[in-house]
């Protein structure tokens, strides 16, 4: 957190107090736009409104990513005016896509969940609890110039309204440009409630976000001076483009413990379908090992000690290539601002245990494969040095035994496309011999990552792969012991899509049932959803709702509290070691304070009401493929029936 002077704390506190119209000093952080016009619905829809719950603080901001708003840092300060990273100190509601705040439909109203303050400027990024379909604003990358005409917008005070509910916009002219700021002058004034609002530049039909309202003399604002030059100081964003782009949602890895782990080891794209490259005329760099791409450790890593190690032996002077899978996604969409970056260290013969020959190690690049079959390597794009992105274009363009950064702007070719696989490719026609090197600190900035899996079991949503199907008896699946049908006439324990006969409003649900036949050991695990190419990461979570039924609410099928001894289970496949494991035996603790094992949930769930369960999967699922969602009943102590519902299953990114 940047240091803040006493004067700055006082000023930020004044902003919060002034949001609803208390009169204060003449120069304060801008809290509205007067001298402008009401913005019609659909125009500047990316302008956001922020309100701190239980306070008189209201501000403006701008959507720069479907899940991120940029605003003045005063708008997300605590009660003492201090801005810190992390969850907002004051609960804050953000509205985007509504030019009229009194409207009840359209746009998005959601909570702010995280604040990222800039280290030296009064700017903060605010992460939203939900994504919006409202198109974000484009952040300018060229500096404004004196004389430029800008559009100022905001939800703040006007000349005759204390607390307007509609967005206003008007024009102003840049009168001065300084490091980090610009000064703009009338005919539009910035007033209280406009802090964090945008200054737009319009050229050739395009609109760019140039700056944010920070402070003004408020001439023309209600209860302020009505004559004089209307002047405001705006915080520039054009030179903060890299900071914004680097802090909006991204994917990548530093390859350190706890960061995203690779999904594959020594796996080429052969058989993976369009774009995955495969392998031809490349063998292992030495006898007994295959062509390699795996997570390694070395003190010479670009950061930390973790890295990806690549190696192989080129055996043909006419056509040789090998494309290795590193990560598989399928739920990550690129945006116009998406940038791929990574560091690469091609090794020489003397620095590779004599495995690498000549400059072969330089003929390597990261590659991206999209769900439509298109690839980065064949896109015609170039990196920051003009080097083509195809691995063959990298040959002899980098010095051996040193780290090189590669940066590729992806938006012009791939905005709106969904990423399938991140790969590392070697390709060279001219030479034979070994190649070896490292890759570190891979990142793709400015992406939209949707849930890995989600269903409410309604029409059009994913439905179970299996119905009333036991999960086998071979570990890590649980099988069944001493569990019978809940009643005569059915074949066994049940798990199927049914209807909410209790009228809780859930619609379709998964209905579970069975009868425990032993007071010593009883369990039944049933398969539900088969998943494909669904990999966990350090922030992946499992969410679901469960309603265990009592005897009275279950047509007398359920006995005692048996229905509570249930939980969802996951089956993981570690593709790097080709091993299977499960969630229930991992010891992972859920949001209700008990481990996710069904027997431990007996003491956590409540009968006859929906229980929300969240499980942080990071420690157990990072780098592993989630191949199956199962359901388990497990209880050693009691006999009798159990029955209930499961709904709203989600595996978040």
XYZ file of C-alpha atoms in Angstrom, residues 216-585:
370
model
C -12.156 20.218 -9.662
C -13.065 23.772 -8.652
C -16.747 22.750 -9.044
C -17.785 26.001 -10.695
C -21.387 25.571 -11.818
C -22.167 22.760 -9.381
C -25.118 23.077 -7.008
C -24.190 25.060 -3.870
C -20.857 26.063 -5.409
C -19.668 29.141 -7.311
C -21.734 29.707 -10.428
C -19.297 31.958 -12.266
C -15.674 31.574 -13.293
C -13.683 29.145 -15.419
C -14.782 25.534 -15.038
C -11.611 23.554 -14.424
C -10.825 19.986 -13.407
C -7.689 17.898 -12.950
C -7.909 14.412 -14.433
C -5.703 11.386 -13.740
C -4.170 10.107 -16.979
C -4.641 6.441 -17.907
C -2.845 6.259 -21.254
C 0.482 5.654 -19.497
C -1.176 3.177 -17.093
C -2.283 0.857 -19.907
C 0.320 -1.787 -19.011
C -0.648 -1.647 -15.323
C -4.344 -2.030 -16.113
C -3.706 -4.799 -18.629
C -1.455 -6.615 -16.167
C -4.038 -6.548 -13.365
C -7.264 -7.455 -15.124
C -8.069 -11.212 -15.088
C -5.339 -13.288 -16.680
C -4.053 -16.836 -16.908
C -0.515 -18.127 -16.670
C 2.070 -19.564 -14.339
C 5.419 -18.862 -12.748
C 5.706 -22.649 -12.287
C 6.301 -22.262 -8.565
C 4.508 -24.396 -5.938
C 1.015 -23.026 -5.410
C 0.854 -21.410 -8.850
C -0.906 -23.056 -11.813
C 0.778 -26.387 -12.439
C 1.154 -27.795 -15.970
C -1.573 -30.213 -16.993
C 0.654 -32.481 -19.070
C 4.134 -34.013 -19.061
C 6.023 -34.913 -22.242
C 2.738 -34.983 -24.186
C 2.691 -34.028 -27.851
C -0.435 -32.779 -29.576
C -0.685 -35.912 -31.715
C -4.276 -37.086 -31.937
C -5.635 -33.920 -30.334
C -7.366 -32.627 -33.466
C -7.007 -29.483 -35.548
C -4.094 -27.227 -34.761
C -2.286 -29.387 -32.252
C 0.736 -29.997 -34.445
C 1.836 -33.414 -33.326
C 5.382 -34.657 -33.819
C 7.578 -35.730 -36.737
C 11.261 -36.685 -36.889
C 11.958 -35.739 -33.275
C 13.120 -38.273 -30.688
C 14.436 -38.033 -27.150
C 17.588 -36.031 -26.546
C 19.174 -39.217 -25.262
C 18.362 -42.914 -25.173
C 15.675 -43.954 -22.753
C 13.707 -40.709 -22.554
C 11.060 -39.259 -24.885
C 10.942 -35.752 -26.312
C 10.332 -33.627 -23.217
C 8.259 -30.806 -21.807
C 7.870 -31.017 -18.046
C 7.927 -29.019 -14.835
C 11.516 -28.700 -13.647
C 13.555 -26.908 -11.006
C 16.669 -24.837 -11.483
C 18.238 -22.006 -9.506
C 18.734 -20.185 -12.806
C 14.978 -19.929 -13.451
C 13.819 -16.496 -14.528
C 11.890 -16.167 -11.256
C 11.958 -18.546 -8.303
C 13.157 -22.014 -9.213
C 10.284 -23.575 -11.160
C 10.271 -23.667 -14.968
C 9.279 -25.738 -17.985
C 12.112 -27.782 -19.460
C 11.981 -28.709 -23.153
C 14.278 -31.065 -25.053
C 14.461 -33.351 -28.065
C 16.613 -34.641 -30.925
C 15.963 -33.488 -34.489
C 16.581 -36.386 -36.924
C 15.772 -34.825 -40.310
C 17.103 -31.955 -42.421
C 13.873 -31.641 -44.400
C 10.989 -31.583 -41.894
C 11.155 -31.810 -38.116
C 8.730 -30.582 -35.466
C 7.364 -31.409 -32.043
C 4.468 -29.614 -30.338
C 4.014 -30.325 -26.640
C 0.889 -29.697 -24.572
C 1.369 -27.663 -21.404
C -2.129 -26.458 -20.395
C -5.657 -27.297 -21.554
C -8.476 -24.792 -21.003
C -11.619 -24.543 -23.126
C -13.268 -21.885 -20.926
C -10.938 -18.909 -21.535
C -11.903 -16.250 -24.084
C -9.437 -13.661 -25.361
C -10.206 -9.951 -25.585
C -8.879 -7.076 -27.739
C -6.254 -6.315 -25.084
C -4.999 -9.875 -24.614
C -1.202 -10.197 -24.573
C 0.864 -13.385 -24.405
C 4.186 -13.061 -22.610
C 6.823 -15.561 -21.540
C 10.557 -15.892 -21.006
C 12.685 -18.413 -22.881
C 16.241 -19.620 -22.265
C 17.662 -21.657 -25.217
C 20.645 -23.702 -24.101
C 23.976 -24.225 -25.827
C 25.826 -27.508 -26.092
C 28.193 -26.643 -23.242
C 25.307 -25.592 -20.977
C 23.052 -28.611 -21.652
C 25.162 -31.649 -20.721
C 26.191 -31.683 -24.420
C 22.605 -32.466 -25.499
C 21.954 -29.330 -27.592
C 23.655 -28.779 -30.936
C 24.363 -25.493 -32.694
C 21.486 -23.041 -32.328
C 18.728 -25.669 -32.498
C 17.464 -24.668 -29.053
C 16.357 -21.281 -30.397
C 13.810 -22.835 -32.803
C 11.193 -22.919 -30.059
C 8.139 -20.810 -29.208
C 4.944 -21.018 -27.198
C 1.910 -21.778 -29.326
C -1.833 -21.374 -28.711
C -4.591 -23.545 -30.153
C -8.193 -22.291 -30.163
C -11.441 -24.225 -30.142
C -12.044 -23.361 -33.805
C -8.717 -24.987 -34.780
C -6.851 -21.746 -35.427
C -3.338 -21.416 -34.022
C -0.964 -18.705 -32.946
C 1.910 -20.146 -34.979
C 0.026 -19.734 -38.259
C -1.508 -16.345 -37.428
C 1.164 -14.174 -39.041
C 1.571 -12.184 -35.816
C 4.948 -10.957 -34.583
C 6.381 -10.285 -31.152
C 7.636 -6.980 -29.761
C 10.894 -7.339 -31.711
C 9.248 -8.094 -35.037
C 10.028 -11.798 -34.767
C 7.324 -14.028 -36.289
C 5.550 -16.190 -33.706
C 6.082 -19.479 -35.561
C 8.829 -21.533 -33.829
C 10.718 -21.742 -37.128
C 10.957 -17.947 -37.155
C 12.782 -18.001 -33.814
C 15.774 -19.946 -35.160
C 19.013 -17.976 -34.714
C 17.192 -14.870 -33.423
C 18.147 -15.257 -29.752
C 21.446 -15.550 -27.961
C 22.024 -18.895 -26.288
C 22.261 -19.280 -22.507
C 20.348 -16.128 -21.620
C 16.748 -15.248 -20.821
C 14.664 -13.520 -23.509
C 11.198 -12.038 -23.038
C 8.623 -12.659 -25.760
C 5.472 -10.481 -25.909
C 2.730 -10.940 -28.502
C -0.396 -8.789 -28.774
C -3.154 -11.255 -29.586
C -6.300 -9.149 -29.817
C -6.204 -8.290 -33.508
C -6.422 -11.975 -34.471
C -7.993 -13.770 -31.565
C -10.356 -11.431 -29.688
C -13.564 -13.362 -28.987
C -11.963 -16.769 -29.580
C -11.836 -19.454 -26.902
C -8.444 -20.883 -26.004
C -8.148 -24.667 -26.024
C -4.471 -25.543 -25.494
C -1.233 -23.784 -24.590
C 1.700 -25.554 -26.214
C 5.448 -25.309 -26.675
C 6.625 -26.029 -30.198
C 9.940 -26.872 -31.829
C 10.111 -26.682 -35.616
C 13.079 -26.521 -37.989
C 13.740 -27.841 -41.472
C 17.450 -27.197 -41.859
C 19.438 -28.950 -39.133
C 19.669 -32.132 -37.132
C 20.802 -32.571 -33.551
C 19.655 -31.877 -30.035
C 17.731 -28.948 -28.600
C 17.117 -28.071 -24.965
C 16.029 -25.074 -22.908
C 13.628 -23.546 -20.409
C 10.452 -21.487 -20.395
C 9.272 -19.438 -17.419
C 6.715 -16.823 -16.327
C 4.066 -17.515 -18.957
C 1.019 -15.204 -18.908
C -1.948 -14.200 -21.067
C -3.429 -10.951 -19.812
C -6.951 -9.588 -20.236
C -9.031 -12.730 -20.607
C -12.544 -13.782 -19.646
C -12.530 -17.121 -17.850
C -15.934 -18.729 -17.364
C -16.765 -21.520 -14.923
C -15.203 -24.848 -15.767
C -18.572 -26.561 -15.265
C -21.997 -25.355 -14.197
C -25.510 -26.755 -14.189
C -28.812 -26.075 -12.498
C -30.190 -29.198 -14.239
C -32.715 -27.150 -16.185
C -33.495 -27.599 -19.865
C -30.509 -26.641 -22.002
C -28.036 -27.089 -19.147
C -25.675 -30.068 -18.703
C -27.487 -33.215 -17.649
C -26.020 -36.226 -15.808
C -24.099 -38.737 -17.865
C -25.356 -41.562 -15.637
C -28.602 -42.296 -13.786
C -28.753 -44.537 -10.703
C -25.290 -45.909 -11.526
C -22.940 -47.117 -8.797
C -19.387 -45.758 -8.988
C -17.704 -49.144 -9.048
C -15.807 -50.732 -6.187
C -12.252 -50.014 -7.324
C -10.427 -47.094 -5.717
C -10.569 -44.183 -5.990
C -14.276 -44.676 -6.768
C -16.274 -45.717 -3.749
C -18.699 -48.449 -4.746
C -21.433 -49.582 -2.346
C -21.608 -51.587 0.869
C -24.786 -52.328 2.861
C -27.009 -49.828 1.065
C -30.298 -50.998 -0.464
C -33.158 -49.286 -2.319
C -35.141 -46.844 -0.230
C -38.279 -48.884 -0.992
C -39.448 -51.986 -2.815
C -39.860 -51.750 -6.564
C -36.633 -49.946 -7.424
C -33.319 -51.588 -8.170
C -30.896 -49.832 -5.849
C -29.656 -46.516 -4.440
C -30.866 -43.624 -6.587
C -29.356 -40.527 -8.168
C -31.413 -39.072 -10.983
C -32.886 -35.827 -12.303
C -36.234 -35.225 -10.663
C -38.578 -32.376 -9.863
C -38.696 -30.302 -6.710
C -41.814 -31.789 -5.086
C -41.174 -29.701 -1.957
C -41.774 -26.524 -4.005
C -38.595 -24.760 -2.869
C -38.343 -23.023 -6.236
C -35.409 -25.090 -7.475
C -37.117 -26.595 -10.527
C -35.235 -29.681 -11.653
C -32.920 -31.239 -9.077
C -30.797 -34.345 -8.539
C -32.744 -36.650 -6.228
C -30.798 -39.098 -4.084
C -32.122 -41.946 -1.967
C -31.216 -45.280 -0.402
C -31.584 -47.448 2.697
C -28.717 -48.079 5.091
C -28.690 -51.744 6.089
C -25.855 -51.831 8.633
C -25.105 -50.108 11.912
C -21.356 -50.579 11.427
C -20.304 -49.645 7.896
C -22.468 -48.440 5.038
C -21.773 -46.364 1.958
C -22.987 -45.829 -1.577
C -21.208 -43.792 -4.253
C -22.979 -43.100 -7.530
C -21.631 -41.607 -10.753
C -23.285 -38.492 -12.108
C -21.335 -36.335 -14.602
C -18.432 -37.328 -16.830
C -16.201 -34.346 -17.607
C -13.604 -33.860 -20.322
C -10.559 -31.579 -20.413
C -11.580 -29.891 -17.166
C -8.408 -29.073 -15.247
C -8.077 -27.606 -11.769
C -5.947 -24.664 -10.721
C -4.936 -22.983 -7.455
C -8.194 -20.999 -7.223
C -10.614 -23.679 -8.455
C -13.644 -24.271 -6.228
C -16.563 -26.711 -6.142
C -19.948 -25.222 -5.267
C -23.271 -27.002 -4.807
C -26.501 -26.924 -2.803
C -27.939 -29.889 -0.946
C -31.295 -30.350 0.798
C -31.358 -33.441 3.069
C -34.913 -34.542 3.783
C -36.439 -35.513 7.113
C -38.896 -38.374 7.551
C -41.849 -35.978 7.446
C -40.714 -34.351 4.192
C -39.766 -37.564 2.363
C -42.960 -39.623 2.303
C -41.562 -41.337 5.438
C -38.636 -42.799 3.480
C -35.849 -41.021 5.415
C -35.014 -41.912 9.012
C -33.431 -39.734 11.677
C -30.657 -37.566 10.279
C -29.372 -40.113 7.748
C -30.079 -37.805 4.796
C -27.349 -35.422 5.984
C -24.485 -37.902 5.542
C -23.923 -36.997 1.904
C -21.518 -35.014 -0.272
C -20.422 -34.627 -3.846
C -17.186 -36.392 -4.706
C -14.758 -35.707 -7.550
C -12.419 -38.073 -9.363
C -9.099 -36.559 -10.451
C -6.764 -37.824 -13.170
C -3.186 -36.582 -12.918
C -2.126 -36.774 -16.555
C 1.507 -36.166 -15.640
C 1.724 -39.373 -13.596
C -1.333 -41.192 -15.003
C -2.814 -41.689 -11.541
C -6.343 -41.308 -10.181
C -7.454 -39.848 -6.844
C -10.638 -38.579 -5.218
C -11.850 -35.556 -3.312
C -13.528 -37.307 -0.369
C -10.287 -38.718 1.052
